[in-house]
Coordinates of C-alpha atoms in Angstrom, one line a residue:
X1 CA -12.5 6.1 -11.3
X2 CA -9.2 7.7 -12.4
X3 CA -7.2 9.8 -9.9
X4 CA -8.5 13.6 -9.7
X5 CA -5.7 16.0 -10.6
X6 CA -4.9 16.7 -6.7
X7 CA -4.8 12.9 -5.9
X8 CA -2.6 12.6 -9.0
X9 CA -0.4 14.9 -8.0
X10 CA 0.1 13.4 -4.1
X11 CA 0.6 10.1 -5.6
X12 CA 3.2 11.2 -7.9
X13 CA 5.0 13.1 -4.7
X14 CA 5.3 9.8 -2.9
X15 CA 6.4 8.0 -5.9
X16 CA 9.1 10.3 -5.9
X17 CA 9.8 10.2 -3.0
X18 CA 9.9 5.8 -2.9
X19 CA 12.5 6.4 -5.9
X20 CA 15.2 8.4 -3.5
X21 CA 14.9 6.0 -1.1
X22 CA 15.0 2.4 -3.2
X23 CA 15.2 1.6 -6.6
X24 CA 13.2 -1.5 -6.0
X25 CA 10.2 -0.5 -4.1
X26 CA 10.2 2.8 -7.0
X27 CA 10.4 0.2 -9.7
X28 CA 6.8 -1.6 -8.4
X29 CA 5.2 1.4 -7.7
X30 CA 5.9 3.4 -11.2
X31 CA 4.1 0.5 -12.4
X32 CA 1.2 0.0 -10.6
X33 CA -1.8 1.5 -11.7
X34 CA -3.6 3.7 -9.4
X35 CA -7.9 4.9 -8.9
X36 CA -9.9 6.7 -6.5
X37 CA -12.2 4.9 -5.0
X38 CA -15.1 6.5 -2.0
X39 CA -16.2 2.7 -1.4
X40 CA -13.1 1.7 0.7
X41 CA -12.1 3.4 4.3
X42 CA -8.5 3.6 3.1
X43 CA -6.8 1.7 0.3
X44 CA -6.9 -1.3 -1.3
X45 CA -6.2 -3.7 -3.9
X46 CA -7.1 -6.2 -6.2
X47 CA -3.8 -7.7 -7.5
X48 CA -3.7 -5.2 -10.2
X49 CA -5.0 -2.0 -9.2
X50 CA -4.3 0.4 -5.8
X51 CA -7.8 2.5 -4.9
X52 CA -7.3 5.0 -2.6
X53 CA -10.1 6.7 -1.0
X54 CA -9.0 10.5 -0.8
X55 CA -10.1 11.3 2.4
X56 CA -8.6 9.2 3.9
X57 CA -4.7 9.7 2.2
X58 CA -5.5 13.7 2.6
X59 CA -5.4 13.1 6.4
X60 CA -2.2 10.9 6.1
X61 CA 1.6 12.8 6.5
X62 CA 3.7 12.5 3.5
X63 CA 6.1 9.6 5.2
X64 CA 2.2 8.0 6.1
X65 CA 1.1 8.4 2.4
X66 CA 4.7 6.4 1.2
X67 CA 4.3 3.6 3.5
X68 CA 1.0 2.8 2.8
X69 CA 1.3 2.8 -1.1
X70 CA 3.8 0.6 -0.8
X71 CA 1.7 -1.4 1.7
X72 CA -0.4 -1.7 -0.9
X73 CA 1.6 -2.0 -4.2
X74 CA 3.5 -5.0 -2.3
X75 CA 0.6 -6.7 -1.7
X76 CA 0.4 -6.8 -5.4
X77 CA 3.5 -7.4 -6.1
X78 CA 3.4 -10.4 -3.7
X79 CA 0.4 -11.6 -5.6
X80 CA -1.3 -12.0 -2.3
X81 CA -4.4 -11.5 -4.1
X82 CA -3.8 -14.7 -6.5
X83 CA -2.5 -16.8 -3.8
X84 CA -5.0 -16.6 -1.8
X85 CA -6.7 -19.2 -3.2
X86 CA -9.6 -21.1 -0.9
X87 CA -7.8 -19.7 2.0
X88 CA -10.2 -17.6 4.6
X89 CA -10.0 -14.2 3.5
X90 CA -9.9 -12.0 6.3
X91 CA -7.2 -13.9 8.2
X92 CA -4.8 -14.0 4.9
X93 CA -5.2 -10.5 4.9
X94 CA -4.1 -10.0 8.4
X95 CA -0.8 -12.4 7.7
X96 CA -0.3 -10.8 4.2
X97 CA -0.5 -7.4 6.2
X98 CA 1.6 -8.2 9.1
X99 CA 4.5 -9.6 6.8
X100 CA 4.3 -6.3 4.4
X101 CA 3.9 -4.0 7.0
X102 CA 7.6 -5.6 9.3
X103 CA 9.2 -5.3 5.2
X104 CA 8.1 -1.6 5.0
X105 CA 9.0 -0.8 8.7
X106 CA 12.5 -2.8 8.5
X107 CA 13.1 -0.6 5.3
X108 CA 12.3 3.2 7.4
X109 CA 9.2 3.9 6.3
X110 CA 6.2 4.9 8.2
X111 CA 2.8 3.0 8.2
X112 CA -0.5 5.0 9.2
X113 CA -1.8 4.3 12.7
X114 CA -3.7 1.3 13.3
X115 CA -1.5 -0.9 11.0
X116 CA -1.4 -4.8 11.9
X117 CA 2.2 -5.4 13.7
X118 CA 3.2 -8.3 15.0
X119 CA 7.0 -9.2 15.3
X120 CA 7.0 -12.7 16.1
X121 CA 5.4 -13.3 13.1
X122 CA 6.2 -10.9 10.4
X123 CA 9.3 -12.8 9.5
X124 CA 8.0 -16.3 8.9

């Protein structure tokens, strides 16, 4: 399902605000392609779309809402979906998540709570 007019409108705001902070990380999200989705507890993605469940991105701050698009449009970007290839799912998620998530803390930007974090490994 397409983005209600409200959603829209939120997403656009972070976009915008992405583009003052980096060309690059605006560049991937102006062209990812973005849906509402009630059948996911936050966001997700399947290497070419971002879902977004709004109920969970209206209780987010702005700064929460930037970080986790990116979180998710780099996981596209980074064709973690693609590479995953036989590997378990679950724990490629967890690495995939705890490498995005030191890029988009290294950068200034703020993840929601409960974000995988580990330092000792988010650089490998």
């Amino acid at each position: 399902m397409k983005l209600d007019e409200e959603l829209q409108q939120k997403v656009s705001a972070s976009i915008l605000r992405i583009t003052e902070r980096s060309a690059f990380f605006a560049t991937l999200a102006l062209y990812a392609r973005f849906e509402e989705s009630q059948h996911i507890p936050s966001a997700a993605t399947d290497g070419r779309t971002v879902f977004i469940n709004p109920e969970f991105w209206n209780k987010l701050t702005a700064a929460e809402q930037d970080g986790l698009l990116l979180h998710e449009v780099l996981h596209a970007a980074l064709l973690h979906a693609t590479r995953r290839a036989g590997r378990h799912p679950q724990v490629w998620n967890a690495a995939a998540d705890i490498v995005i998530n030191g890029m988009i803390l290294q950068e200034g930007y703020q993840l929601p709570k409960g974000g995988l974090r580990d330092k000792t490994l988010e650089r490998l």
